[in-house]
Short mmCIF file of C-alpha atoms in Angstrom, two decimals:
data_model
loop_
_atom_site.label_atom_id
_atom_site.label_comp_id
_atom_site.label_asym_id
_atom_site.label_seq_id
_atom_site.Cartn_x
_atom_site.Cartn_y
_atom_site.Cartn_z
CA MET A 1 36.32 135.31 83.70
CA THR A 2 33.74 137.78 84.82
CA ARG A 3 30.12 137.83 83.70
CA LYS A 4 30.89 141.04 81.90
CA HIS A 5 33.58 139.35 79.58
CA GLU A 6 31.44 136.43 79.30
CA ALA A 7 28.85 138.47 77.70
CA ALA A 8 31.58 140.20 75.51
CA ALA A 9 32.60 136.68 74.37
CA LEU A 10 29.19 135.72 73.32
CA ALA A 11 28.90 139.08 71.35
CA ALA A 12 32.37 138.59 69.74
CA PRO A 13 31.17 136.23 66.86
CA GLY A 14 28.25 138.77 65.95
CA ILE A 15 30.70 141.94 66.09
CA ASP A 16 33.06 140.00 63.74
CA ALA A 17 30.28 139.17 61.38
CA ILE A 18 29.14 142.97 61.08
CA ARG A 19 32.69 144.11 60.74
CA ASP A 20 32.79 141.68 57.57
CA ALA A 21 29.44 143.12 56.42
CA TYR A 22 30.65 146.70 56.97
CA LEU A 23 33.86 145.89 54.99
CA THR A 24 32.50 144.37 52.13
CA GLY A 25 29.88 147.16 51.56
CA GLY A 26 29.65 149.66 48.70
CA SER A 27 29.07 153.31 49.44
CA ASP A 28 29.07 154.70 52.98
CA ALA A 29 25.17 155.12 52.83
CA GLN A 30 24.79 151.26 52.19
CA ARG A 31 27.10 150.50 54.71
CA VAL A 32 25.06 152.85 57.29
CA ALA A 33 21.98 151.27 56.07
CA ALA A 34 23.33 147.84 56.55
CA LEU A 35 24.54 148.62 60.14
CA ILE A 36 21.03 150.10 60.82
CA GLU A 37 19.30 147.12 59.96
CA ILE A 38 21.63 144.75 62.04
CA ALA A 39 21.14 146.95 64.90
CA GLY A 40 17.52 147.42 64.56
CA ALA A 41 17.22 143.70 64.35
CA ALA A 42 19.44 143.12 67.08
CA ALA A 43 17.58 145.53 69.40
CA ALA A 44 14.22 144.18 68.71
CA LEU A 45 15.30 140.63 69.50
CA ALA A 46 16.98 142.13 72.83
CA ARG A 47 13.58 143.83 73.59
CA THR A 48 11.53 140.58 72.91
CA VAL A 49 13.79 138.45 75.10
CA ALA A 50 13.78 140.78 77.75
CA ARG A 51 10.11 141.25 78.03
CA LEU A 52 9.10 137.66 77.58
CA ARG A 53 11.77 136.29 79.85
CA HIS A 54 11.44 139.23 82.58
CA VAL A 55 15.33 140.05 82.43
CA ASP A 56 16.33 142.36 85.35
CA ARG A 57 17.53 145.71 83.80
CA ALA A 58 19.95 145.85 87.08
CA GLU A 59 21.63 142.73 85.97
CA LEU A 60 21.87 144.15 82.44
CA PHE A 61 23.64 147.17 83.74
CA GLU A 62 26.33 144.93 85.21
CA LEU A 63 26.89 143.01 82.12
CA VAL A 64 27.30 145.38 79.35
CA SER A 65 30.27 147.66 78.64
CA ARG A 66 28.30 150.94 78.42
CA ARG A 67 25.25 151.11 80.77
CA SER A 68 23.82 153.88 78.76
CA ASP A 69 22.89 151.65 75.95
CA VAL A 70 20.53 149.54 78.01
CA LEU A 71 17.54 151.68 78.37
CA PRO A 72 17.47 152.76 74.55
CA VAL A 73 17.98 149.38 73.42
CA LEU A 74 15.21 148.11 75.44
CA GLY A 75 13.00 150.94 74.11
CA ARG A 76 12.72 153.00 77.71
CA GLY A 77 15.38 155.61 76.96
CA GLN A 78 16.57 157.92 74.36
CA TRP A 79 19.73 157.72 72.05
CA LEU A 80 22.02 160.58 72.56
CA PRO A 81 24.55 162.47 70.45
CA THR A 82 27.38 161.06 72.70
CA MET A 83 26.50 157.50 72.07
CA THR A 84 29.03 157.21 69.26
CA TYR A 85 32.09 155.20 70.31
CA HIS A 86 34.59 153.20 68.49
CA VAL A 87 34.05 149.27 68.97
CA PRO A 88 37.48 147.83 69.00
CA ALA A 89 38.06 144.35 67.30
CA PRO A 90 38.07 141.51 69.60
CA GLY A 91 41.19 140.20 70.43
CA LYS A 92 42.60 136.70 70.41
CA ARG A 93 41.66 134.92 73.52
CA ARG A 94 44.54 133.16 75.30
CA VAL A 95 43.69 129.73 76.80
CA ARG A 96 45.20 128.96 80.08
CA ARG A 97 46.25 125.17 80.77
CA ARG A 98 47.46 123.94 83.96
CA SER A 99 50.70 122.17 83.52
CA ASN A 100 49.85 119.65 86.64
CA THR A 101 46.96 118.02 85.14
CA SER A 102 47.02 115.05 82.63
CA ALA A 103 43.52 115.38 81.62
CA THR A 104 42.46 117.31 78.53
CA VAL A 105 39.74 119.71 78.83
CA ALA A 106 37.07 119.53 75.82
CA PRO A 107 35.97 122.89 74.68
CA VAL A 108 32.65 124.13 75.87
CA PRO A 109 30.20 124.44 72.75
CA ALA A 110 28.50 127.46 72.16
CA VAL A 111 24.87 127.57 73.34
CA ILE A 112 22.45 127.81 70.57
CA GLN A 113 18.75 128.92 71.15
CA PRO A 114 17.17 128.38 67.71
CA GLU A 115 13.68 129.25 69.38
CA LEU A 116 14.95 132.99 69.59
CA PHE A 117 15.72 133.13 65.90
CA ALA A 118 12.63 131.08 64.66
CA ASP A 119 9.72 132.84 62.41
CA GLY A 120 6.99 134.02 64.01
CA VAL A 121 8.66 135.43 67.46
CA ALA A 122 7.20 138.86 68.18
#
């Protein structure tokens, strides 16, 4: 699996949660407002982590599906009218298993970084 696909796999549960929030909303204005709140919070967290951990932008360009999103999210660019696109629903991931091994492979647990979501992180 490439690093870009790994990043997409990490984002898939969040995208699913956003879809659920969107589908259970009321009016279109409420749905858009909820998406703006979610996007704003996610972008603020991305900017904080990038600033505090000194994340290399060139590496981010290689990991995201749309390079044009990196700089606006980090607060260094401008959103353009062309930055509207469909986000497809994540597909089911197939697990490949080797038939010549007798050992079972335990699933890798998700990495949880509670310090990123703790109160008081600026």
